[in-house]
Amino acid sequence: MNTTLLIARKDLRSYFSSPAAYIVFAGYLLIVGLMFGNFFSIFLQSAGNFMQYNAGQRPTLSDNVLRPLFGNINVVLLFVAPFLTMRLLAEERRDHTFELLFTAPVRAREIVFGKFLAGTVMLMAIVTTTIVYPLLLTMVGRPDWGVILASYFGVFLICATYTAIGLFWSSRTDNQVVAAVLTFCTLLFFWLISWAAHRAGPVWSDVLNGLSLIGHFTNFAMGAIDSTDIIYYLSFTVFALFLTNISVEVN
């Protein structure tokens, strides 16, 4: 465990020793901030019209701001995750430092989990910066914190899954761009797979929906934590890490 934490700490330091992490943080906050501002302005506009015709009632913050905000956070992560994970093992291969890791008494699974831990913590740290937006909503209403916490929990599970997939492709090449492209294509495939479910038969429709990355986030966005969704993300993550461990041991 100490070795795993040392590897994770080393990678986290390397993130912040280059401008890449700060650029990603700034870009993420800018994009999500613009989305939040757009959803919030639409909410304020619709709130006035809604109250005018519904005896002072107001549309809910959860349905009009929070749910679309978290949905778009996941879209942004689809682009951010490949950028952050592409270097985890591919850079070690490119700089010929990958072999040095095995000269020390370090096992493959310690390397894999250390790299995974660093990437996941980095993604979660980026996501956590958006907590300021739900806090701002408390100034104009009473946002449902059950929905907010469940949504963040779901996003954190997605961060772990994205990192595991990115780490696998990073272990397969020494070209960071190739690793990023393969990661993005894989994530996009499992994002869009539910679209094909509409034209599939009853059995295949359930299978495709069951494999959808974003489909399992729906319950979290509504404030419900379902064990089926948790098991899906954890299983996906563990399987990707298993493949990565094999890839590291073989190479």
Coordinates of C-alpha atoms in Angstrom, one line a residue:
M1 CA 0.0 0.0 0.0
N2 CA 2.9 2.4 0.8
T3 CA 4.3 1.8 -2.7
T4 CA 0.9 2.4 -4.3
L5 CA 0.5 5.7 -2.4
L6 CA 4.1 6.8 -3.4
I7 CA 3.3 6.2 -7.0
A8 CA 0.0 8.1 -6.8
R9 CA 1.7 11.0 -5.0
K10 CA 4.5 11.1 -7.6
D11 CA 1.9 11.3 -10.4
L12 CA -0.2 13.9 -8.7
R13 CA 2.9 16.1 -8.3
S14 CA 3.8 15.7 -11.9
Y15 CA 0.3 16.9 -12.9
F16 CA 0.8 20.2 -11.1
S17 CA 4.5 20.6 -12.1
S18 CA 3.3 21.3 -15.6
P19 CA 0.7 23.9 -16.8
A20 CA -1.5 21.1 -18.1
A21 CA -3.4 20.7 -14.9
Y22 CA -4.1 24.4 -14.5
I23 CA -5.3 24.7 -18.1
V24 CA -7.7 21.8 -17.6
F25 CA -9.0 23.3 -14.3
A26 CA -9.5 26.7 -15.9
G27 CA -11.1 25.3 -19.0
Y28 CA -13.4 23.0 -17.1
L29 CA -14.5 25.7 -14.8
L30 CA -15.1 28.1 -17.7
I31 CA -17.2 25.6 -19.7
V32 CA -19.2 24.4 -16.7
G33 CA -19.6 27.9 -15.4
L34 CA -21.1 29.0 -18.8
M35 CA -23.4 26.1 -18.7
F36 CA -24.5 26.8 -15.2
G37 CA -25.1 30.5 -16.1
N38 CA -27.2 29.5 -19.0
F39 CA -29.4 27.0 -17.1
F40 CA -29.7 29.5 -14.2
S41 CA -30.8 32.4 -16.4
I42 CA -33.3 30.2 -18.2
F43 CA -34.6 29.1 -14.7
L44 CA -35.0 32.7 -13.6
Q45 CA -36.8 33.6 -16.7
S46 CA -39.2 30.6 -16.6
A47 CA -39.7 31.1 -12.8
G48 CA -41.3 34.5 -13.4
N49 CA -43.7 33.1 -16.1
F50 CA -44.4 30.0 -14.0
M51 CA -45.3 32.0 -10.9
Q52 CA -47.5 34.3 -12.9
Y53 CA -49.8 31.5 -14.0
N54 CA -49.4 29.1 -11.0
A55 CA -50.3 31.2 -8.0
G56 CA -46.8 32.0 -6.9
Q57 CA -45.4 28.5 -7.2
R58 CA -41.9 28.1 -8.6
P59 CA -40.3 25.5 -10.9
T60 CA -37.9 23.2 -9.1
L61 CA -34.2 23.9 -9.1
S62 CA -33.5 20.2 -9.4
D63 CA -35.3 19.7 -12.6
N64 CA -34.4 23.0 -14.2
V65 CA -30.8 23.6 -13.1
L66 CA -29.2 20.7 -11.2
R67 CA -30.1 17.8 -13.5
P68 CA -29.1 19.4 -16.7
L69 CA -25.9 20.8 -15.0
F70 CA -24.7 17.3 -13.9
G71 CA -25.6 15.9 -17.2
N72 CA -23.4 18.4 -18.9
I73 CA -20.6 17.9 -16.4
N74 CA -20.5 14.3 -17.6
V75 CA -20.2 15.5 -21.2
V76 CA -17.3 17.7 -20.3
L77 CA -15.6 14.9 -18.5
L78 CA -15.9 12.8 -21.6
F79 CA -13.3 15.2 -23.1
V80 CA -11.3 15.9 -20.0
A81 CA -10.7 12.3 -18.9
P82 CA -8.7 11.2 -22.0
F83 CA -6.5 14.3 -21.7
L84 CA -5.6 13.6 -18.1
T85 CA -5.2 9.8 -18.3
M86 CA -3.3 9.6 -21.6
R87 CA 0.1 10.3 -19.9
L88 CA -0.3 7.9 -16.9
L89 CA 1.6 4.9 -18.5
A90 CA 2.2 6.1 -22.1
E91 CA 4.6 8.8 -20.8
E92 CA 6.6 6.2 -18.8
R93 CA 7.0 4.1 -22.0
R94 CA 8.0 7.2 -24.1
D95 CA 10.6 8.3 -21.5
H96 CA 11.9 4.8 -21.0
T97 CA 11.2 5.0 -17.3
F98 CA 8.6 2.2 -17.4
E99 CA 11.4 -0.4 -17.0
L100 CA 12.9 1.4 -14.1
L101 CA 9.7 0.9 -12.1
F102 CA 10.3 -2.9 -12.2
T103 CA 13.9 -2.6 -11.1
A104 CA 12.5 -1.7 -7.7
P105 CA 10.5 -4.3 -5.7
V106 CA 7.2 -3.1 -7.2
R107 CA 4.5 -5.3 -8.4
A108 CA 2.4 -4.6 -11.5
R109 CA -0.8 -4.2 -9.5
E110 CA 0.8 -1.6 -7.3
I111 CA 1.8 0.4 -10.3
V112 CA -1.6 0.1 -11.9
F113 CA -3.5 1.0 -8.8
G114 CA -1.2 3.9 -7.9
K115 CA -1.6 5.4 -11.4
F116 CA -5.4 4.8 -11.2
L117 CA -5.6 6.5 -7.8
A118 CA -3.7 9.5 -9.1
G119 CA -5.9 9.9 -12.1
T120 CA -9.1 9.4 -10.2
V121 CA -8.2 11.9 -7.5
M122 CA -7.3 14.4 -10.1
L123 CA -10.6 14.1 -11.9
M124 CA -12.6 14.1 -8.6
A125 CA -10.7 17.3 -7.6
I126 CA -11.7 19.0 -10.8
V127 CA -15.4 18.0 -10.4
T128 CA -15.4 19.1 -6.7
T129 CA -14.6 22.7 -7.7
T130 CA -18.2 22.9 -9.1
I131 CA -19.7 22.6 -5.6
V132 CA -19.7 26.4 -5.7
Y133 CA -22.7 26.3 -8.1
P134 CA -25.1 24.4 -5.9
L135 CA -24.0 26.7 -3.0
L136 CA -25.0 29.7 -5.1
L137 CA -28.4 28.2 -5.6
T138 CA -29.1 28.4 -1.9
M139 CA -29.2 32.2 -2.3
V140 CA -32.4 32.0 -4.5
G141 CA -34.1 28.9 -3.2
R142 CA -33.7 25.6 -1.5
P143 CA -31.9 23.1 -3.7
D144 CA -32.4 19.5 -2.9
W145 CA -29.2 18.4 -1.3
G146 CA -30.2 14.8 -1.6
V147 CA -30.1 15.1 -5.4
I148 CA -26.9 17.1 -5.3
L149 CA -25.0 14.6 -3.1
A150 CA -26.4 11.6 -5.1
S151 CA -25.4 13.3 -8.3
Y152 CA -21.8 13.9 -7.1
F153 CA -21.6 10.3 -5.9
G154 CA -22.6 9.2 -9.4
V155 CA -20.1 11.5 -11.0
F156 CA -17.3 10.2 -8.8
L157 CA -18.1 6.7 -9.9
I158 CA -18.0 7.8 -13.5
C159 CA -14.6 9.5 -12.8
A160 CA -13.2 6.2 -11.6
T161 CA -14.6 4.3 -14.6
Y162 CA -13.2 6.9 -17.1
T163 CA -9.8 6.8 -15.4
A164 CA -9.7 3.0 -15.5
I165 CA -10.5 3.0 -19.2
G166 CA -8.0 5.7 -20.0
L167 CA -5.3 3.9 -17.9
F168 CA -5.8 0.7 -20.0
W169 CA -5.3 2.5 -23.3
S170 CA -2.3 4.4 -21.9
S171 CA -0.8 1.0 -21.0
R172 CA -1.1 -0.2 -24.6
T173 CA 0.9 2.6 -26.4
D174 CA 3.8 5.0 -25.8
N175 CA 1.9 7.7 -27.9
Q176 CA -0.1 9.9 -25.6
V177 CA -2.3 11.2 -28.4
V178 CA -3.2 7.7 -29.6
A179 CA -4.0 6.8 -26.0
A180 CA -6.3 9.8 -25.7
V181 CA -8.1 9.1 -29.0
L182 CA -8.7 5.5 -28.1
T183 CA -10.0 6.4 -24.6
F184 CA -12.3 9.0 -26.1
C185 CA -13.7 6.6 -28.7
T186 CA -14.3 3.9 -26.1
L187 CA -16.1 6.3 -23.8
L188 CA -18.1 7.7 -26.6
F189 CA -19.1 4.2 -27.7
F190 CA -20.4 3.3 -24.3
W191 CA -22.2 6.7 -24.1
L192 CA -24.0 6.3 -27.4
I193 CA -24.7 2.6 -27.2
S194 CA -28.1 3.3 -25.6
W195 CA -29.1 5.1 -28.8
A196 CA -29.0 1.8 -30.7
A197 CA -31.3 0.3 -28.0
H198 CA -34.3 2.1 -29.5
R199 CA -34.1 0.1 -32.7
A200 CA -33.0 -3.2 -31.1
G201 CA -35.4 -6.0 -30.1
P202 CA -36.7 -6.4 -26.5
V203 CA -33.8 -8.5 -25.4
W204 CA -31.0 -6.5 -27.0
S205 CA -32.6 -3.3 -26.0
D206 CA -32.2 -4.3 -22.3
V207 CA -28.6 -5.4 -22.9
L208 CA -27.6 -2.2 -24.7
N209 CA -29.2 0.0 -22.0
G210 CA -27.5 -2.1 -19.4
L211 CA -24.1 -1.3 -20.9
S212 CA -24.7 2.4 -21.3
L213 CA -22.4 4.6 -19.2
I214 CA -24.7 7.5 -19.0
G215 CA -27.9 5.4 -18.7
H216 CA -26.8 4.3 -15.2
F217 CA -26.4 7.9 -14.1
T218 CA -30.1 8.7 -14.5
N219 CA -31.0 7.4 -11.0
F220 CA -28.2 9.4 -9.4
A221 CA -29.4 12.6 -11.2
M222 CA -32.9 12.1 -9.6
G223 CA -31.5 11.6 -6.1
A224 CA -31.8 7.8 -6.1
I225 CA -28.8 5.6 -5.3
D226 CA -29.4 2.2 -6.8
S227 CA -27.0 -0.7 -6.0
T228 CA -27.4 -1.9 -9.6
D229 CA -25.8 1.3 -10.9
I230 CA -23.0 1.2 -8.3
I231 CA -22.2 -2.4 -9.2
Y232 CA -22.2 -1.5 -12.9
Y233 CA -19.6 1.3 -12.5
L234 CA -17.5 -0.7 -10.0
S235 CA -17.5 -3.8 -12.3
F236 CA -16.6 -1.7 -15.3
T237 CA -13.7 -0.1 -13.3
V238 CA -12.4 -3.4 -11.9
F239 CA -12.5 -5.1 -15.3
A240 CA -10.6 -2.2 -17.0
L241 CA -8.0 -2.3 -14.2
F242 CA -7.7 -6.1 -14.6
L243 CA -7.0 -5.7 -18.3
T244 CA -4.5 -3.0 -17.5
N245 CA -2.7 -5.2 -15.0
I246 CA -2.4 -7.9 -17.6
S247 CA -1.1 -5.4 -20.1
V248 CA 1.6 -4.1 -17.7
E249 CA 2.7 -7.7 -16.7
V250 CA 3.0 -8.8 -20.4
N251 CA 4.9 -5.8 -21.5

